[in-house]
PDB file of N, CA and C in Angstrom:
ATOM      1  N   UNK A 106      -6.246  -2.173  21.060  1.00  0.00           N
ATOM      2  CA  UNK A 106      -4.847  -2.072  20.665  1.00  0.00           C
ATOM      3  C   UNK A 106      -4.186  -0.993  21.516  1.00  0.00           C
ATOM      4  N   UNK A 107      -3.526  -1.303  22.137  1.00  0.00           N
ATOM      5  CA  UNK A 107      -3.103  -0.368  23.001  1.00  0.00           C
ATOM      6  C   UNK A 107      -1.952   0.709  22.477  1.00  0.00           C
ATOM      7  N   UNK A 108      -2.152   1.797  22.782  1.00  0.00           N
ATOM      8  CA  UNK A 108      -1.122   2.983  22.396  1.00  0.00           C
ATOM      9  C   UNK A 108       0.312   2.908  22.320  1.00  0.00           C
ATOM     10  N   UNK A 109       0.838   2.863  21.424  1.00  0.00           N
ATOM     11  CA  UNK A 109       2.459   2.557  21.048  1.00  0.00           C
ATOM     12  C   UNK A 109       3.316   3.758  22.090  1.00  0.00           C
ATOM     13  N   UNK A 110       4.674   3.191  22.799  1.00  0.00           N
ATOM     14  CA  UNK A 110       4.953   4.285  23.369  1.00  0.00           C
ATOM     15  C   UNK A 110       5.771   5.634  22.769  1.00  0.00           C
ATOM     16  N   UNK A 111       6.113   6.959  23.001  1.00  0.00           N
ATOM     17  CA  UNK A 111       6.953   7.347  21.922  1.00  0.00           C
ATOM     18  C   UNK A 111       8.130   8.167  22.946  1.00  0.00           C
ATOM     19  N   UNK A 112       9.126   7.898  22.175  1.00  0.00           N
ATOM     20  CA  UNK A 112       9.982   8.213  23.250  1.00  0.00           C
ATOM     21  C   UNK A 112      10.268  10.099  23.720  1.00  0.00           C
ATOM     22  N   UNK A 113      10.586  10.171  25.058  1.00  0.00           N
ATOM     23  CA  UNK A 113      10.188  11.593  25.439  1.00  0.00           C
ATOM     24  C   UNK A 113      11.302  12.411  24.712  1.00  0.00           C
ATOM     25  N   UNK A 114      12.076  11.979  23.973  1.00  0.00           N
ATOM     26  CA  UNK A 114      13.596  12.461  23.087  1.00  0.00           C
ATOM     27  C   UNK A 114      12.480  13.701  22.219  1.00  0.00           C
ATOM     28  N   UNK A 115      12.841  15.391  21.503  1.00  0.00           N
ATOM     29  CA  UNK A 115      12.545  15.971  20.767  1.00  0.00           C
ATOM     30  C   UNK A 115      11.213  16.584  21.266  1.00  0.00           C
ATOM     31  N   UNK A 116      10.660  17.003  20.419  1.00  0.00           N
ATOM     32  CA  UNK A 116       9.021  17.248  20.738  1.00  0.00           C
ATOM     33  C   UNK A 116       8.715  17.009  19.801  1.00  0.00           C
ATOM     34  N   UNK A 117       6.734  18.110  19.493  1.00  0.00           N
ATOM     35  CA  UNK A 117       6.002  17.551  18.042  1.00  0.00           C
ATOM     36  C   UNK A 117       6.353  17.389  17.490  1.00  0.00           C
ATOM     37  N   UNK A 118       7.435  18.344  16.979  1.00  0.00           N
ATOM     38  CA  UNK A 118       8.004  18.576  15.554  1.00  0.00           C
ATOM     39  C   UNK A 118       8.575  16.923  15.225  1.00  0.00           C
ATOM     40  N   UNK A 119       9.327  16.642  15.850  1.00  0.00           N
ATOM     41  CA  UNK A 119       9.480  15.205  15.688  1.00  0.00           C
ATOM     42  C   UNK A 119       8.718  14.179  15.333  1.00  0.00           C
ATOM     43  N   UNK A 120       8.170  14.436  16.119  1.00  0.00           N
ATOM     44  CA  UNK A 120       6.969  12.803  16.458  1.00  0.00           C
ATOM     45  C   UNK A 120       6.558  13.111  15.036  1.00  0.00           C
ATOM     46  N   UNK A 121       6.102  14.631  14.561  1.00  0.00           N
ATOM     47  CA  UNK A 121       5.112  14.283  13.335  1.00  0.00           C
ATOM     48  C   UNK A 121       5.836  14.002  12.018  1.00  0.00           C
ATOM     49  N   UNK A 122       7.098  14.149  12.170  1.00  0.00           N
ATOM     50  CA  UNK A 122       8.102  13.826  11.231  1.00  0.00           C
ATOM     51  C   UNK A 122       8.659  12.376  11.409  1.00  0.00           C
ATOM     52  N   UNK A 123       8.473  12.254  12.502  1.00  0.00           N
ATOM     53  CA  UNK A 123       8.174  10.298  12.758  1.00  0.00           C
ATOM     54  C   UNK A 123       6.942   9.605  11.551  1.00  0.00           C
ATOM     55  N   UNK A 124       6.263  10.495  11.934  1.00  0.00           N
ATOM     56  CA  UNK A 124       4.542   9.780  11.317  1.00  0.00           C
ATOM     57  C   UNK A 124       4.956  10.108   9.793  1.00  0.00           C
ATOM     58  N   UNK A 125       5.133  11.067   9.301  1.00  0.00           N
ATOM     59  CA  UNK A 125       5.383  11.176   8.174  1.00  0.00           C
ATOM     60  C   UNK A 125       6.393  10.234   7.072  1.00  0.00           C
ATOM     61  N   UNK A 126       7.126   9.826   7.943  1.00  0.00           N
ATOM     62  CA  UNK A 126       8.313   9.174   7.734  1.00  0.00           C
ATOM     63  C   UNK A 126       7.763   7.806   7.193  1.00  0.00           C
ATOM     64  N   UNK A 127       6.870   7.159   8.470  1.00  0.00           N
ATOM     65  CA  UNK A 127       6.391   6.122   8.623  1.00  0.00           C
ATOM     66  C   UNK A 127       5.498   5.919   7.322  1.00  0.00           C
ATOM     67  N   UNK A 128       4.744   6.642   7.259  1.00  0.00           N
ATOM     68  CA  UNK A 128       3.546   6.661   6.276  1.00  0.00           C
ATOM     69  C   UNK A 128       4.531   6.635   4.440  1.00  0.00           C
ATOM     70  N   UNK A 129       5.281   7.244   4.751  1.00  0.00           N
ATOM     71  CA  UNK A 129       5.758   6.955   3.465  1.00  0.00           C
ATOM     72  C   UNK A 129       6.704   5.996   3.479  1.00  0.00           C
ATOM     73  N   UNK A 130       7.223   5.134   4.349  1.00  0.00           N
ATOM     74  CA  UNK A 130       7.630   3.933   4.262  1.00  0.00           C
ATOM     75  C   UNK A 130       6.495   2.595   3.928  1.00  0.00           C
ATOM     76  N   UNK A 131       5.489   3.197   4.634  1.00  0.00           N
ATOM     77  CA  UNK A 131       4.150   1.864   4.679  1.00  0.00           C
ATOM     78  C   UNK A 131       3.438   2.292   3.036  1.00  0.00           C
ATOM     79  N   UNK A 132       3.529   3.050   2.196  1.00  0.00           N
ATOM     80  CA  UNK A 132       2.986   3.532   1.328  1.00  0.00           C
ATOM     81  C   UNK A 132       4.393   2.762   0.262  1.00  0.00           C
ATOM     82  N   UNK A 133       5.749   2.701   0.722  1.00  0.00           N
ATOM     83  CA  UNK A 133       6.172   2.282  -0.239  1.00  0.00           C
ATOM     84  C   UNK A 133       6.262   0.406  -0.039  1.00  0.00           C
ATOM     85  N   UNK A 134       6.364  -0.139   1.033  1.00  0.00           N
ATOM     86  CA  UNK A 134       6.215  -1.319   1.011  1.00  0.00           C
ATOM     87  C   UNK A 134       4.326  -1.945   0.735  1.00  0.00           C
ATOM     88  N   UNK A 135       3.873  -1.460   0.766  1.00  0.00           N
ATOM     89  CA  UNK A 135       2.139  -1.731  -0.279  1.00  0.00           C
ATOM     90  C   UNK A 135       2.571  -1.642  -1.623  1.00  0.00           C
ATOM     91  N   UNK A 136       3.569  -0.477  -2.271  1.00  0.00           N
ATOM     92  CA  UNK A 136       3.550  -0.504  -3.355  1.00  0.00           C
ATOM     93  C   UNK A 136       4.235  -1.656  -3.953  1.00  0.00           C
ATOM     94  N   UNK A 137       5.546  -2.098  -3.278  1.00  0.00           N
ATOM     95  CA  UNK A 137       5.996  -3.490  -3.544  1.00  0.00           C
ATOM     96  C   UNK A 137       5.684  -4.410  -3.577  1.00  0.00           C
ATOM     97  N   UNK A 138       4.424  -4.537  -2.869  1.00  0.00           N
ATOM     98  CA  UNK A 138       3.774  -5.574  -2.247  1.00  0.00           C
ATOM     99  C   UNK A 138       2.905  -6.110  -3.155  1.00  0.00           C
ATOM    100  N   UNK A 139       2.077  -5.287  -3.111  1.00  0.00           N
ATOM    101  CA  UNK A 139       0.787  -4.822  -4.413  1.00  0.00           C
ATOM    102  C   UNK A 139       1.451  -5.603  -5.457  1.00  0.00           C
ATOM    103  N   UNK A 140       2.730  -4.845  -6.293  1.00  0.00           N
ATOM    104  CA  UNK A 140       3.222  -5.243  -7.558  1.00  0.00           C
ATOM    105  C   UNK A 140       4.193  -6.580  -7.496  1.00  0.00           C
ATOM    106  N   UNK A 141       4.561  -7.210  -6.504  1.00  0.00           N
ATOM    107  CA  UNK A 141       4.823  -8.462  -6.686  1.00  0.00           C
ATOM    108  C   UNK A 141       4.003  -9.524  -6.503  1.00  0.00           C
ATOM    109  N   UNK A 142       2.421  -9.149  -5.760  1.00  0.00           N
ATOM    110  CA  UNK A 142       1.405 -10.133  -6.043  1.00  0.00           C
ATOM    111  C   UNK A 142       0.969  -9.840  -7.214  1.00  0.00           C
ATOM    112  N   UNK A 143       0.638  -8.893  -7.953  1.00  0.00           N
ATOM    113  CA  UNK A 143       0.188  -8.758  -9.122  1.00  0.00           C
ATOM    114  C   UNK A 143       1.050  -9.365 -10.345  1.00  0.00           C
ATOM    115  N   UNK A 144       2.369  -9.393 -10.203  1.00  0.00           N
ATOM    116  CA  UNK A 144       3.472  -9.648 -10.759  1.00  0.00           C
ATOM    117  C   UNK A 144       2.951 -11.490 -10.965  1.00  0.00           C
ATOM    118  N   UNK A 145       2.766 -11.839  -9.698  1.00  0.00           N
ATOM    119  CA  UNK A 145       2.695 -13.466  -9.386  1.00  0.00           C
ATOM    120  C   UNK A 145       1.332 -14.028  -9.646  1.00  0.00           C
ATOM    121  N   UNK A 146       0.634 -13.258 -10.176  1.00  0.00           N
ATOM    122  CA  UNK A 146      -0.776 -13.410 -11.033  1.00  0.00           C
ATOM    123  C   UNK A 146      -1.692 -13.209  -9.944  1.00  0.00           C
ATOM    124  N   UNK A 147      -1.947 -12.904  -8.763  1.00  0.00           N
ATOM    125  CA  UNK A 147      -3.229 -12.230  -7.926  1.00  0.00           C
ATOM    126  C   UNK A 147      -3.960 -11.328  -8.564  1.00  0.00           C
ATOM    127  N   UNK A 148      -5.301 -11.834  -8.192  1.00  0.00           N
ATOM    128  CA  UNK A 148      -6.302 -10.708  -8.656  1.00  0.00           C
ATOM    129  C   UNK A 148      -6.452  -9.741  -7.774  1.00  0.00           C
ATOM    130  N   UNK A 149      -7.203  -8.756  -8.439  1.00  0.00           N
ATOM    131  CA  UNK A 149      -7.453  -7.271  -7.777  1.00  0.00           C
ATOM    132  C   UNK A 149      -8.457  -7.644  -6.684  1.00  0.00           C
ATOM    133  N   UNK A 150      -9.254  -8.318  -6.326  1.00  0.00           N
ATOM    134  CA  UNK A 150     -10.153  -8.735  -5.317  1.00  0.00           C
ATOM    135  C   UNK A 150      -9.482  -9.337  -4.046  1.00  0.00           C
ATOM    136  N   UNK A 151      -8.223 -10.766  -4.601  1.00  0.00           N
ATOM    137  CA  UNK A 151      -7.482 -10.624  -3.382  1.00  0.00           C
ATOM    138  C   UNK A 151      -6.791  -9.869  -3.252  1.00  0.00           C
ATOM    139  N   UNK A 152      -5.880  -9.137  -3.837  1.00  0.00           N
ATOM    140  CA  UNK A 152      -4.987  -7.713  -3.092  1.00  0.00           C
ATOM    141  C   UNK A 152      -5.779  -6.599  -2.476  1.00  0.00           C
ATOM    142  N   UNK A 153      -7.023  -6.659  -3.372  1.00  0.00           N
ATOM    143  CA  UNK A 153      -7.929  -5.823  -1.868  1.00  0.00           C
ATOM    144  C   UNK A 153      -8.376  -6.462  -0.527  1.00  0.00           C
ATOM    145  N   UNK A 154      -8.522  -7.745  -0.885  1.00  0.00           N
ATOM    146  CA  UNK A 154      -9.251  -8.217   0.872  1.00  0.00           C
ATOM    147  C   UNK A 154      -7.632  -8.286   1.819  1.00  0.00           C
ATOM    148  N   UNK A 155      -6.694  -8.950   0.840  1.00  0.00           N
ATOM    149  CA  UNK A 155      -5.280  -9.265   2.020  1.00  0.00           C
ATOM    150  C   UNK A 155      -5.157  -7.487   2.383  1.00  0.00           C
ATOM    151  N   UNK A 156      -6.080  -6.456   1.610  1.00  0.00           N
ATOM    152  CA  UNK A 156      -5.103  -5.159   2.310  1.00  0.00           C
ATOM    153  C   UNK A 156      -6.434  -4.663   3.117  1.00  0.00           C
ATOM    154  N   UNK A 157      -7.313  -5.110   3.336  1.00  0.00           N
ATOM    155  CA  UNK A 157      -8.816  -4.890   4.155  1.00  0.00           C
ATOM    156  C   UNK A 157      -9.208  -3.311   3.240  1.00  0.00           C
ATOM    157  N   UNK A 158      -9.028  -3.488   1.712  1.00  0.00           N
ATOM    158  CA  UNK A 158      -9.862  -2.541   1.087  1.00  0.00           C
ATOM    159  C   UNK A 158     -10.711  -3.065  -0.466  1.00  0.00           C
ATOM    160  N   UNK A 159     -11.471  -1.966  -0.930  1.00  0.00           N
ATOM    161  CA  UNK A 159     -12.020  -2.830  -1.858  1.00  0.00           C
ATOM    162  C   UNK A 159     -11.031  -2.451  -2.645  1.00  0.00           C
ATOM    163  N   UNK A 160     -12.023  -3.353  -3.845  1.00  0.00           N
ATOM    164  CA  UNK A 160     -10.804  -3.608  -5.415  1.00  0.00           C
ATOM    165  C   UNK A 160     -11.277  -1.983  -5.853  1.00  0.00           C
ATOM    166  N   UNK A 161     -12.016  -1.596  -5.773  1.00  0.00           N
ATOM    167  CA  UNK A 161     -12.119  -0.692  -6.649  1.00  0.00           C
ATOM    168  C   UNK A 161     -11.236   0.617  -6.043  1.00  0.00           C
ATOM    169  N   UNK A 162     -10.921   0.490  -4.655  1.00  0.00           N
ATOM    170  CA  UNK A 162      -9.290   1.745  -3.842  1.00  0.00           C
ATOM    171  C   UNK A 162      -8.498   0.726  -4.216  1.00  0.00           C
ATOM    172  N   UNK A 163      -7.912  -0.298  -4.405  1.00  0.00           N
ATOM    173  CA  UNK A 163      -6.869  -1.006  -4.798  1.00  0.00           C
ATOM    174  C   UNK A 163      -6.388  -0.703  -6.464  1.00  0.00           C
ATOM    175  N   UNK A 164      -7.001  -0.550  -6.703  1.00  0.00           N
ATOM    176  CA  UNK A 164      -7.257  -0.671  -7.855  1.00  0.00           C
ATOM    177  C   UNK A 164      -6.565   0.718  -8.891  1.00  0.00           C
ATOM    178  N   UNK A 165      -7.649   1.809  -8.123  1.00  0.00           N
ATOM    179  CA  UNK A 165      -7.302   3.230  -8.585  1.00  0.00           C
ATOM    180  C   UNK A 165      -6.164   3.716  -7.760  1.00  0.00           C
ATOM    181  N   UNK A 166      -5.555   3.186  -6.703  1.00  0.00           N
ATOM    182  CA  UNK A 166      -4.563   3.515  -6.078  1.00  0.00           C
ATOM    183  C   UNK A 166      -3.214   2.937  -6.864  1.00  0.00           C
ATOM    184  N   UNK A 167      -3.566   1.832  -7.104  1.00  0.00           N
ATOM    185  CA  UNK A 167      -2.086   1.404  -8.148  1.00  0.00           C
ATOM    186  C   UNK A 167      -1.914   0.739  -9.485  1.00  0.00           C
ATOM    187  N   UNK A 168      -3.048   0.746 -10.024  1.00  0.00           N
ATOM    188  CA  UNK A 168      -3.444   0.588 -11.558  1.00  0.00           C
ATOM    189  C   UNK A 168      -2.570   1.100 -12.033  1.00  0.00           C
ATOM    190  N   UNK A 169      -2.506   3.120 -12.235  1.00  0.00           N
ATOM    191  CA  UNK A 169      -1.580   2.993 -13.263  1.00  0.00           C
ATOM    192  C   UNK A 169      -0.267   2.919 -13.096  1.00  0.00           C
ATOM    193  N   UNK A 170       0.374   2.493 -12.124  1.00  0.00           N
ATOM    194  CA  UNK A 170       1.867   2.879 -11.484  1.00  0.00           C
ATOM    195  C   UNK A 170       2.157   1.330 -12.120  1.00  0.00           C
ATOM    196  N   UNK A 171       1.418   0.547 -11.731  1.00  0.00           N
ATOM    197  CA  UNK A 171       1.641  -0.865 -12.344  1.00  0.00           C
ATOM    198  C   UNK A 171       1.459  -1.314 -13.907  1.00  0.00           C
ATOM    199  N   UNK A 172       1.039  -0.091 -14.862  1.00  0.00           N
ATOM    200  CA  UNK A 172       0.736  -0.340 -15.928  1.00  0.00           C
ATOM    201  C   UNK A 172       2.426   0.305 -16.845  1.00  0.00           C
ATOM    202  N   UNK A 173       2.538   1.229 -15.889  1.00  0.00           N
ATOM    203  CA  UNK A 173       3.959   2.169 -15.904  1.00  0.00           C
ATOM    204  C   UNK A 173       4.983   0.967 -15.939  1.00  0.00           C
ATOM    205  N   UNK A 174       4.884   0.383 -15.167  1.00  0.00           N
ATOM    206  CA  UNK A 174       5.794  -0.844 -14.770  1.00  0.00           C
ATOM    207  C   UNK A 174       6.040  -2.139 -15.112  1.00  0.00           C
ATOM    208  N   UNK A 175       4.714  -2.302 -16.327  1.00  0.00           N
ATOM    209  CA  UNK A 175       4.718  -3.033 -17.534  1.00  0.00           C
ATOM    210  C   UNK A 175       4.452  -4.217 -16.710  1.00  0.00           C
ATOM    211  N   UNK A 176       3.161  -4.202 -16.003  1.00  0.00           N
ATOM    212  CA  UNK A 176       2.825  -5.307 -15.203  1.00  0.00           C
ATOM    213  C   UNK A 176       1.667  -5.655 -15.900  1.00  0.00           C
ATOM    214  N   UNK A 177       1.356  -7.028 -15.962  1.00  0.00           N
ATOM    215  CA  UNK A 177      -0.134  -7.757 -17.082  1.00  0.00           C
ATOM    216  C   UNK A 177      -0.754  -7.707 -15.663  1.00  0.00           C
ATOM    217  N   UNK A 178      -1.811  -6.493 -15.870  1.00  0.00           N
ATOM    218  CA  UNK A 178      -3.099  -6.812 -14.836  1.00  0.00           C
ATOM    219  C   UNK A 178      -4.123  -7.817 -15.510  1.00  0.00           C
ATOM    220  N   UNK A 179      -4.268  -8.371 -14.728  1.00  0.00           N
ATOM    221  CA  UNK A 179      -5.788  -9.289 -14.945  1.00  0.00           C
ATOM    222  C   UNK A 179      -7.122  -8.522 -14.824  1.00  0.00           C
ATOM    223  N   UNK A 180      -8.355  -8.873 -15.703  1.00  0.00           N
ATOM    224  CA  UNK A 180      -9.373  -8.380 -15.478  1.00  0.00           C
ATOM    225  C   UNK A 180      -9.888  -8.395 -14.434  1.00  0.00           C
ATOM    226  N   UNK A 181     -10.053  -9.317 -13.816  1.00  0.00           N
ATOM    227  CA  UNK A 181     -10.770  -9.940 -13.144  1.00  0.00           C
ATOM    228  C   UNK A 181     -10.318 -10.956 -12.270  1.00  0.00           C
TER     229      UNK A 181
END
């Protein structure tokens, strides 16, 4: 995968406020993501393989945010 380019505009301080930025954008579209397959009856096994993790980090990562959110998890 080759190295994304970044533009020579700012310095570190930037770039890492780029990354930061990013990461909490990609942290909030999983969370949407997550809870509208779960929403649409997916199990915890496929929302871990479509996210290349197991159920059991899928799981403890948004269990209770989705229980908050009055979402019917499935057991299984």
């Amino acid at each position: 995968m080759p190295t994304p380019e970044i533009p020579d505009s700012g310095g570190p301080a930037d770039r890492l406020a780029a990354v930061v930025a990013l990461r909490r954008l990609a942290d909030q579209l999983e969370d949407t993501a997550v809870e509208e397959a779960m929403r649409t009856g997916w199990s915890w096994p496929q929302v871990a393989e479509a996210l290349g993790v197991t159920r059991q980090a899928v799981h403890k990562k948004h269990a209770k945010r989705l229980i908050a959110a009055g979402v019917s998890l499935r057991r299984r």
